[in-house]
PDB file of C-alpha atoms in Angstrom:
ATOM      1  CA  UNK A   4       0.000   0.000   0.000  1.00  0.00           C
ATOM      2  CA  UNK A   5       1.385   3.413  -0.963  1.00  0.00           C
ATOM      3  CA  UNK A   6       2.225   6.037   1.630  1.00  0.00           C
ATOM      4  CA  UNK A   7      -0.407   8.338   0.178  1.00  0.00           C
ATOM      5  CA  UNK A   8      -3.100   5.710   0.586  1.00  0.00           C
ATOM      6  CA  UNK A   9      -2.001   4.896   4.158  1.00  0.00           C
ATOM      7  CA  UNK A  10      -2.124   8.605   5.036  1.00  0.00           C
ATOM      8  CA  UNK A  11      -5.510   8.955   3.367  1.00  0.00           C
ATOM      9  CA  UNK A  12      -6.936   5.973   5.251  1.00  0.00           C
ATOM     10  CA  UNK A  13      -5.704   7.449   8.521  1.00  0.00           C
ATOM     11  CA  UNK A  14      -7.243  10.804   7.606  1.00  0.00           C
ATOM     12  CA  UNK A  15     -10.584   9.129   6.873  1.00  0.00           C
ATOM     13  CA  UNK A  16     -10.571   7.408  10.282  1.00  0.00           C
ATOM     14  CA  UNK A  17      -9.667  10.736  11.935  1.00  0.00           C
ATOM     15  CA  UNK A  18     -12.564  12.474  10.191  1.00  0.00           C
ATOM     16  CA  UNK A  19     -15.011   9.731  11.169  1.00  0.00           C
ATOM     17  CA  UNK A  20     -13.782   9.948  14.746  1.00  0.00           C
ATOM     18  CA  UNK A  21     -14.818  13.615  14.841  1.00  0.00           C
ATOM     19  CA  UNK A  22     -17.967  13.157  12.710  1.00  0.00           C
ATOM     20  CA  UNK A  23     -19.040   9.515  13.189  1.00  0.00           C
ATOM     21  CA  UNK A  24     -21.078   9.389   9.975  1.00  0.00           C
ATOM     22  CA  UNK A  25     -20.009  11.148   6.769  1.00  0.00           C
ATOM     23  CA  UNK A  26     -21.001  11.032   3.118  1.00  0.00           C
ATOM     24  CA  UNK A  27     -18.606  10.226   0.291  1.00  0.00           C
ATOM     25  CA  UNK A  28     -18.887  13.752  -1.107  1.00  0.00           C
ATOM     26  CA  UNK A  29     -18.011  15.285   2.285  1.00  0.00           C
ATOM     27  CA  UNK A  30     -14.924  13.105   2.675  1.00  0.00           C
ATOM     28  CA  UNK A  31     -13.820  13.786  -0.905  1.00  0.00           C
ATOM     29  CA  UNK A  32     -14.105  17.530  -0.365  1.00  0.00           C
ATOM     30  CA  UNK A  33     -12.310  17.414   3.000  1.00  0.00           C
ATOM     31  CA  UNK A  34      -9.425  15.266   1.709  1.00  0.00           C
ATOM     32  CA  UNK A  35      -9.357  16.963  -1.710  1.00  0.00           C
ATOM     33  CA  UNK A  36      -9.605  13.770  -3.765  1.00  0.00           C
ATOM     34  CA  UNK A  37     -12.203  12.371  -6.129  1.00  0.00           C
ATOM     35  CA  UNK A  38     -15.318  10.591  -4.930  1.00  0.00           C
ATOM     36  CA  UNK A  39     -14.141   7.478  -6.805  1.00  0.00           C
ATOM     37  CA  UNK A  40     -10.948   7.442  -4.730  1.00  0.00           C
ATOM     38  CA  UNK A  41     -12.923   7.812  -1.496  1.00  0.00           C
ATOM     39  CA  UNK A  42     -15.272   4.972  -2.462  1.00  0.00           C
ATOM     40  CA  UNK A  43     -12.303   2.640  -3.057  1.00  0.00           C
ATOM     41  CA  UNK A  44     -10.768   3.688   0.255  1.00  0.00           C
ATOM     42  CA  UNK A  45     -14.018   3.066   2.112  1.00  0.00           C
ATOM     43  CA  UNK A  46     -14.388  -0.388   0.585  1.00  0.00           C
ATOM     44  CA  UNK A  47     -10.859  -1.292   1.733  1.00  0.00           C
ATOM     45  CA  UNK A  48     -11.450   0.066   5.243  1.00  0.00           C
ATOM     46  CA  UNK A  49     -14.741  -1.841   5.438  1.00  0.00           C
ATOM     47  CA  UNK A  50     -12.926  -5.064   4.479  1.00  0.00           C
ATOM     48  CA  UNK A  51     -10.599  -4.434   7.450  1.00  0.00           C
ATOM     49  CA  UNK A  52     -13.670  -4.038   9.725  1.00  0.00           C
ATOM     50  CA  UNK A  53     -12.593  -0.494  10.629  1.00  0.00           C
ATOM     51  CA  UNK A  54     -15.743   1.142   9.268  1.00  0.00           C
ATOM     52  CA  UNK A  55     -19.245   0.224   8.178  1.00  0.00           C
ATOM     53  CA  UNK A  56     -20.466   1.327   4.768  1.00  0.00           C
ATOM     54  CA  UNK A  57     -23.725   3.235   4.664  1.00  0.00           C
ATOM     55  CA  UNK A  58     -25.804   4.389   1.733  1.00  0.00           C
ATOM     56  CA  UNK A  59     -23.626   7.073   0.172  1.00  0.00           C
ATOM     57  CA  UNK A  60     -21.095   7.205   3.006  1.00  0.00           C
ATOM     58  CA  UNK A  61     -19.494   5.486   5.970  1.00  0.00           C
ATOM     59  CA  UNK A  62     -19.814   5.024   9.723  1.00  0.00           C
ATOM     60  CA  UNK A  63     -16.947   4.317  12.099  1.00  0.00           C
ATOM     61  CA  UNK A  64     -17.389   0.787  13.421  1.00  0.00           C
ATOM     62  CA  UNK A  65     -18.285   0.638  17.093  1.00  0.00           C
ATOM     63  CA  UNK A  66     -16.498  -1.916  19.213  1.00  0.00           C
ATOM     64  CA  UNK A  67     -18.694  -3.966  21.516  1.00  0.00           C
ATOM     65  CA  UNK A  68     -18.274  -3.258  25.203  1.00  0.00           C
ATOM     66  CA  UNK A  69     -17.425  -6.400  27.232  1.00  0.00           C
ATOM     67  CA  UNK A  70     -19.541  -7.155  30.280  1.00  0.00           C
ATOM     68  CA  UNK A  71     -18.313  -5.936  33.663  1.00  0.00           C
ATOM     69  CA  UNK A  72     -16.740  -9.227  34.779  1.00  0.00           C
ATOM     70  CA  UNK A  73     -14.623  -9.382  31.617  1.00  0.00           C
ATOM     71  CA  UNK A  74     -13.565  -5.736  31.899  1.00  0.00           C
ATOM     72  CA  UNK A  75     -12.266  -6.351  35.421  1.00  0.00           C
ATOM     73  CA  UNK A  76      -9.532  -8.524  33.878  1.00  0.00           C
ATOM     74  CA  UNK A  77      -8.174  -5.873  31.498  1.00  0.00           C
ATOM     75  CA  UNK A  78      -5.724  -3.006  32.051  1.00  0.00           C
ATOM     76  CA  UNK A  79      -5.354  -3.704  35.763  1.00  0.00           C
ATOM     77  CA  UNK A  80      -2.180  -1.674  36.265  1.00  0.00           C
ATOM     78  CA  UNK A  81      -3.545   1.281  34.299  1.00  0.00           C
ATOM     79  CA  UNK A  82      -6.770   1.406  36.305  1.00  0.00           C
ATOM     80  CA  UNK A  83      -4.935   1.161  39.620  1.00  0.00           C
ATOM     81  CA  UNK A  84      -2.653   4.029  38.589  1.00  0.00           C
ATOM     82  CA  UNK A  85      -5.610   6.162  37.507  1.00  0.00           C
ATOM     83  CA  UNK A  86      -7.314   5.570  40.853  1.00  0.00           C
ATOM     84  CA  UNK A  87      -4.167   6.487  42.760  1.00  0.00           C
ATOM     85  CA  UNK A  88      -3.918   9.724  40.776  1.00  0.00           C
ATOM     86  CA  UNK A  89      -7.615  10.602  41.025  1.00  0.00           C
ATOM     87  CA  UNK A  90      -8.324  10.130  44.731  1.00  0.00           C
ATOM     88  CA  UNK A  91      -6.084  12.950  46.078  1.00  0.00           C
ATOM     89  CA  UNK A  92      -7.759  15.385  43.668  1.00  0.00           C
ATOM     90  CA  UNK A  93     -10.996  14.915  45.616  1.00  0.00           C
ATOM     91  CA  UNK A  94      -9.505  16.158  48.871  1.00  0.00           C
ATOM     92  CA  UNK A  95     -11.863  18.473  50.731  1.00  0.00           C
ATOM     93  CA  UNK A  96     -15.011  17.076  49.131  1.00  0.00           C
ATOM     94  CA  UNK A  97     -17.889  16.099  51.406  1.00  0.00           C
ATOM     95  CA  UNK A  98     -20.325  14.530  48.930  1.00  0.00           C
ATOM     96  CA  UNK A  99     -19.450  12.465  45.855  1.00  0.00           C
ATOM     97  CA  UNK A 100     -21.529  10.851  43.127  1.00  0.00           C
ATOM     98  CA  UNK A 101     -19.851   7.842  41.538  1.00  0.00           C
ATOM     99  CA  UNK A 102     -20.992   6.067  38.391  1.00  0.00           C
ATOM    100  CA  UNK A 103     -20.681   2.388  37.506  1.00  0.00           C
ATOM    101  CA  UNK A 104     -17.711   0.730  35.815  1.00  0.00           C
ATOM    102  CA  UNK A 105     -14.463  -1.038  36.576  1.00  0.00           C
ATOM    103  CA  UNK A 106     -12.324   2.104  36.768  1.00  0.00           C
ATOM    104  CA  UNK A 107     -14.745   3.887  39.083  1.00  0.00           C
ATOM    105  CA  UNK A 108     -14.645   0.842  41.383  1.00  0.00           C
ATOM    106  CA  UNK A 109     -10.857   1.226  41.523  1.00  0.00           C
ATOM    107  CA  UNK A 110     -11.255   4.902  42.386  1.00  0.00           C
ATOM    108  CA  UNK A 111     -13.752   3.968  45.101  1.00  0.00           C
ATOM    109  CA  UNK A 112     -11.165   1.590  46.596  1.00  0.00           C
ATOM    110  CA  UNK A 113      -8.686   4.452  46.867  1.00  0.00           C
ATOM    111  CA  UNK A 114     -11.346   6.741  48.308  1.00  0.00           C
ATOM    112  CA  UNK A 115     -12.092   4.148  50.998  1.00  0.00           C
ATOM    113  CA  UNK A 116      -8.400   4.108  51.851  1.00  0.00           C
ATOM    114  CA  UNK A 117      -7.658   7.838  51.695  1.00  0.00           C
ATOM    115  CA  UNK A 118     -10.858   9.694  52.663  1.00  0.00           C
ATOM    116  CA  UNK A 119     -13.023   9.793  55.791  1.00  0.00           C
ATOM    117  CA  UNK A 120     -16.343  11.258  56.904  1.00  0.00           C
ATOM    118  CA  UNK A 121     -17.815  11.742  53.447  1.00  0.00           C
ATOM    119  CA  UNK A 122     -21.071  10.754  51.744  1.00  0.00           C
ATOM    120  CA  UNK A 123     -21.058   8.835  48.475  1.00  0.00           C
ATOM    121  CA  UNK A 124     -24.151   8.511  46.298  1.00  0.00           C
ATOM    122  CA  UNK A 125     -23.928   5.738  43.725  1.00  0.00           C
ATOM    123  CA  UNK A 126     -26.046   3.439  41.579  1.00  0.00           C
ATOM    124  CA  UNK A 127     -23.276   0.824  41.372  1.00  0.00           C
ATOM    125  CA  UNK A 128     -23.156  -2.077  43.809  1.00  0.00           C
ATOM    126  CA  UNK A 129     -19.436  -2.653  43.203  1.00  0.00           C
ATOM    127  CA  UNK A 130     -18.710   0.924  44.268  1.00  0.00           C
ATOM    128  CA  UNK A 131     -20.865   0.558  47.381  1.00  0.00           C
ATOM    129  CA  UNK A 132     -19.182  -2.722  48.318  1.00  0.00           C
ATOM    130  CA  UNK A 133     -15.609  -1.441  48.269  1.00  0.00           C
ATOM    131  CA  UNK A 134     -16.585   1.721  50.147  1.00  0.00           C
ATOM    132  CA  UNK A 135     -18.107  -0.389  52.935  1.00  0.00           C
ATOM    133  CA  UNK A 136     -14.605  -1.202  54.192  1.00  0.00           C
ATOM    134  CA  UNK A 137     -14.414   2.347  55.573  1.00  0.00           C
ATOM    135  CA  UNK A 138     -17.094   2.755  58.288  1.00  0.00           C
ATOM    136  CA  UNK A 139     -16.762   6.564  58.247  1.00  0.00           C
ATOM    137  CA  UNK A 140     -18.097   6.740  54.674  1.00  0.00           C
ATOM    138  CA  UNK A 141     -21.896   6.994  54.357  1.00  0.00           C
ATOM    139  CA  UNK A 142     -23.079   5.248  51.197  1.00  0.00           C
ATOM    140  CA  UNK A 143     -26.438   6.026  49.580  1.00  0.00           C
ATOM    141  CA  UNK A 144     -27.543   3.664  46.804  1.00  0.00           C
ATOM    142  CA  UNK A 145     -29.916   4.980  44.156  1.00  0.00           C
ATOM    143  CA  UNK A 146     -32.941   2.761  43.455  1.00  0.00           C
ATOM    144  CA  UNK A 147     -34.005   1.702  39.995  1.00  0.00           C
ATOM    145  CA  UNK A 148     -34.075  -1.182  37.538  1.00  0.00           C
ATOM    146  CA  UNK A 149     -31.133  -3.487  38.239  1.00  0.00           C
ATOM    147  CA  UNK A 150     -28.813  -4.250  35.330  1.00  0.00           C
ATOM    148  CA  UNK A 151     -27.117  -7.522  36.272  1.00  0.00           C
ATOM    149  CA  UNK A 152     -24.236  -7.400  33.794  1.00  0.00           C
ATOM    150  CA  UNK A 153     -23.249  -3.917  34.967  1.00  0.00           C
ATOM    151  CA  UNK A 154     -24.102  -4.416  38.639  1.00  0.00           C
ATOM    152  CA  UNK A 155     -25.941  -1.095  38.743  1.00  0.00           C
ATOM    153  CA  UNK A 156     -29.406   0.459  38.779  1.00  0.00           C
ATOM    154  CA  UNK A 157     -30.715   2.494  35.862  1.00  0.00           C
ATOM    155  CA  UNK A 158     -33.908   4.127  34.699  1.00  0.00           C
ATOM    156  CA  UNK A 159     -36.151   7.071  35.459  1.00  0.00           C
ATOM    157  CA  UNK A 160     -36.428   6.198  39.145  1.00  0.00           C
ATOM    158  CA  UNK A 161     -32.638   6.330  39.475  1.00  0.00           C
ATOM    159  CA  UNK A 162     -32.406   9.719  37.794  1.00  0.00           C
ATOM    160  CA  UNK A 163     -35.308  11.134  39.803  1.00  0.00           C
ATOM    161  CA  UNK A 164     -33.678   9.978  43.039  1.00  0.00           C
ATOM    162  CA  UNK A 165     -30.369  11.627  42.112  1.00  0.00           C
ATOM    163  CA  UNK A 166     -32.125  14.906  41.320  1.00  0.00           C
ATOM    164  CA  UNK A 167     -32.840  15.360  45.047  1.00  0.00           C
ATOM    165  CA  UNK A 168     -29.112  15.509  45.904  1.00  0.00           C
ATOM    166  CA  UNK A 169     -26.132  17.725  45.150  1.00  0.00           C
ATOM    167  CA  UNK A 170     -22.468  16.741  45.216  1.00  0.00           C
ATOM    168  CA  UNK A 171     -19.026  18.285  45.102  1.00  0.00           C
ATOM    169  CA  UNK A 172     -17.881  15.822  42.446  1.00  0.00           C
ATOM    170  CA  UNK A 173     -19.303  13.391  39.917  1.00  0.00           C
ATOM    171  CA  UNK A 174     -16.774  10.647  39.130  1.00  0.00           C
ATOM    172  CA  UNK A 175     -17.617   8.788  35.923  1.00  0.00           C
ATOM    173  CA  UNK A 176     -16.151   6.124  33.708  1.00  0.00           C
ATOM    174  CA  UNK A 177     -16.655   5.808  29.962  1.00  0.00           C
ATOM    175  CA  UNK A 178     -16.861   3.207  27.226  1.00  0.00           C
ATOM    176  CA  UNK A 179     -15.316   5.700  24.825  1.00  0.00           C
ATOM    177  CA  UNK A 180     -13.471   9.006  24.820  1.00  0.00           C
ATOM    178  CA  UNK A 181     -14.155  10.534  21.418  1.00  0.00           C
ATOM    179  CA  UNK A 182     -13.685  14.126  20.272  1.00  0.00           C
ATOM    180  CA  UNK A 183     -17.458  14.488  20.479  1.00  0.00           C
ATOM    181  CA  UNK A 184     -17.383  13.680  24.213  1.00  0.00           C
ATOM    182  CA  UNK A 185     -17.303  10.770  26.672  1.00  0.00           C
ATOM    183  CA  UNK A 186     -19.892   8.079  26.013  1.00  0.00           C
ATOM    184  CA  UNK A 187     -21.203   4.793  27.356  1.00  0.00           C
ATOM    185  CA  UNK A 188     -22.283   1.643  25.582  1.00  0.00           C
ATOM    186  CA  UNK A 189     -25.543   1.620  27.569  1.00  0.00           C
ATOM    187  CA  UNK A 190     -28.033   4.422  26.974  1.00  0.00           C
ATOM    188  CA  UNK A 191     -29.568   3.882  30.420  1.00  0.00           C
ATOM    189  CA  UNK A 192     -26.179   4.331  32.082  1.00  0.00           C
ATOM    190  CA  UNK A 193     -25.570   7.495  30.089  1.00  0.00           C
ATOM    191  CA  UNK A 194     -28.850   8.938  31.385  1.00  0.00           C
ATOM    192  CA  UNK A 195     -27.666   8.346  34.955  1.00  0.00           C
ATOM    193  CA  UNK A 196     -24.302   9.979  34.250  1.00  0.00           C
ATOM    194  CA  UNK A 197     -26.008  13.021  32.738  1.00  0.00           C
ATOM    195  CA  UNK A 198     -28.040  13.412  35.910  1.00  0.00           C
ATOM    196  CA  UNK A 199     -24.949  13.082  38.093  1.00  0.00           C
ATOM    197  CA  UNK A 200     -23.252  15.836  36.099  1.00  0.00           C
ATOM    198  CA  UNK A 201     -26.269  18.111  36.571  1.00  0.00           C
ATOM    199  CA  UNK A 202     -26.196  17.587  40.326  1.00  0.00           C
ATOM    200  CA  UNK A 203     -22.437  18.079  40.833  1.00  0.00           C
ATOM    201  CA  UNK A 204     -20.202  21.133  41.079  1.00  0.00           C
ATOM    202  CA  UNK A 205     -17.307  19.342  39.344  1.00  0.00           C
ATOM    203  CA  UNK A 206     -17.046  16.355  37.039  1.00  0.00           C
ATOM    204  CA  UNK A 207     -14.141  13.935  36.651  1.00  0.00           C
ATOM    205  CA  UNK A 208     -13.911  11.256  33.969  1.00  0.00           C
ATOM    206  CA  UNK A 209     -11.607   8.325  34.723  1.00  0.00           C
ATOM    207  CA  UNK A 210     -10.668   6.036  31.827  1.00  0.00           C
ATOM    208  CA  UNK A 211      -7.557   4.410  30.383  1.00  0.00           C
ATOM    209  CA  UNK A 212      -6.056   4.965  26.932  1.00  0.00           C
ATOM    210  CA  UNK A 213      -7.879   1.982  25.387  1.00  0.00           C
ATOM    211  CA  UNK A 214     -10.996   4.198  25.339  1.00  0.00           C
ATOM    212  CA  UNK A 215      -9.355   6.925  23.226  1.00  0.00           C
ATOM    213  CA  UNK A 216     -11.027   7.634  19.887  1.00  0.00           C
ATOM    214  CA  UNK A 217     -13.563   4.840  20.237  1.00  0.00           C
ATOM    215  CA  UNK A 218     -17.266   5.351  19.703  1.00  0.00           C
ATOM    216  CA  UNK A 219     -20.048   4.156  21.976  1.00  0.00           C
ATOM    217  CA  UNK A 220     -23.806   4.345  21.680  1.00  0.00           C
ATOM    218  CA  UNK A 221     -24.660   7.119  24.118  1.00  0.00           C
ATOM    219  CA  UNK A 222     -22.672  10.298  24.633  1.00  0.00           C
ATOM    220  CA  UNK A 223     -23.403  11.637  28.101  1.00  0.00           C
ATOM    221  CA  UNK A 224     -21.564  14.971  27.916  1.00  0.00           C
ATOM    222  CA  UNK A 225     -19.619  17.324  25.706  1.00  0.00           C
ATOM    223  CA  UNK A 226     -16.057  17.996  26.776  1.00  0.00           C
ATOM    224  CA  UNK A 227     -16.863  21.549  27.866  1.00  0.00           C
ATOM    225  CA  UNK A 228     -19.028  19.978  30.602  1.00  0.00           C
ATOM    226  CA  UNK A 229     -16.088  17.958  31.996  1.00  0.00           C
ATOM    227  CA  UNK A 230     -13.557  19.504  34.389  1.00  0.00           C
ATOM    228  CA  UNK A 231     -10.955  16.747  34.679  1.00  0.00           C
ATOM    229  CA  UNK A 232      -9.876  13.695  32.712  1.00  0.00           C
ATOM    230  CA  UNK A 233      -7.657  11.259  34.612  1.00  0.00           C
ATOM    231  CA  UNK A 234      -6.033   8.703  32.339  1.00  0.00           C
ATOM    232  CA  UNK A 235      -2.799   6.752  31.940  1.00  0.00           C
ATOM    233  CA  UNK A 236      -1.555   8.281  28.689  1.00  0.00           C
ATOM    234  CA  UNK A 237      -1.720  11.671  27.012  1.00  0.00           C
ATOM    235  CA  UNK A 238      -4.340  11.808  24.247  1.00  0.00           C
ATOM    236  CA  UNK A 239      -3.274  12.893  20.775  1.00  0.00           C
ATOM    237  CA  UNK A 240      -4.772  13.965  17.465  1.00  0.00           C
ATOM    238  CA  UNK A 241      -8.355  15.254  17.250  1.00  0.00           C
ATOM    239  CA  UNK A 242      -9.155  14.159  20.823  1.00  0.00           C
ATOM    240  CA  UNK A 243      -6.265  16.152  22.264  1.00  0.00           C
ATOM    241  CA  UNK A 244      -7.241  19.156  20.176  1.00  0.00           C
ATOM    242  CA  UNK A 245     -10.809  19.179  21.507  1.00  0.00           C
ATOM    243  CA  UNK A 246      -9.725  18.627  25.131  1.00  0.00           C
ATOM    244  CA  UNK A 247      -7.340  21.576  24.877  1.00  0.00           C
ATOM    245  CA  UNK A 248      -9.932  23.824  23.235  1.00  0.00           C
ATOM    246  CA  UNK A 249     -12.519  22.975  25.910  1.00  0.00           C
ATOM    247  CA  UNK A 250      -9.976  23.503  28.714  1.00  0.00           C
ATOM    248  CA  UNK A 251     -10.298  20.032  30.214  1.00  0.00           C
ATOM    249  CA  UNK A 252      -7.614  19.404  32.831  1.00  0.00           C
ATOM    250  CA  UNK A 253      -5.766  16.200  31.881  1.00  0.00           C
ATOM    251  CA  UNK A 254      -3.985  14.306  34.648  1.00  0.00           C
ATOM    252  CA  UNK A 255      -1.713  11.493  33.474  1.00  0.00           C
ATOM    253  CA  UNK A 256      -1.211   8.614  35.887  1.00  0.00           C
ATOM    254  CA  UNK A 257       2.187   6.931  35.956  1.00  0.00           C
ATOM    255  CA  UNK A 258       2.039   3.169  35.416  1.00  0.00           C
TER     256      UNK A 258
END
């Protein structure tokens, strides 16, 4: 494959990362090549399972999100480092809202170790369990429809319950960190995260580099709604550009 084609394929993926669905004519105009060239490129990228072809365009292929038990086995060192970096940033907080996910459970473990006399509101049973090791931490679990694979409650009852509280911080994980914003594979989880953001003075997203430039079903915020991103590697490309423009504080955890 020629260097020009490799560069063009990378440029197409970059464009679809920013705008998840684009038409052939839009890509041709952006990359300054013919529509015939773009169509050939899209067919080759589709054969590599990097994109999905749509009528007259393309859509960046979305990776499936493994269930919670499987995710617990991946990127262990990275998640532990993120948690170690994130917990001290919460110093002085009295009330936290914590979303579901494997990385947020790691952060909750560090909170249980490092913080005392706080209240944590969560919809995730894994978060509540690890916090129970510190008897000075008051844990409030939001009711709702239980999602067994995620170990968390979701739904309108969960969001309504959260609306009665305010917090110093919302601490949220993500299935993807795209230039368009952090997102989750579950739309119900994203609704809960949106509510947590509304109820909190500050919002922190905790996620490792494997989530960079992926797409997930439900975006729960734009980057200008997020105060801090704690991760294990500096983002690059379009994602870095958006984070800088929206003044998101990026904290890199050493692994």
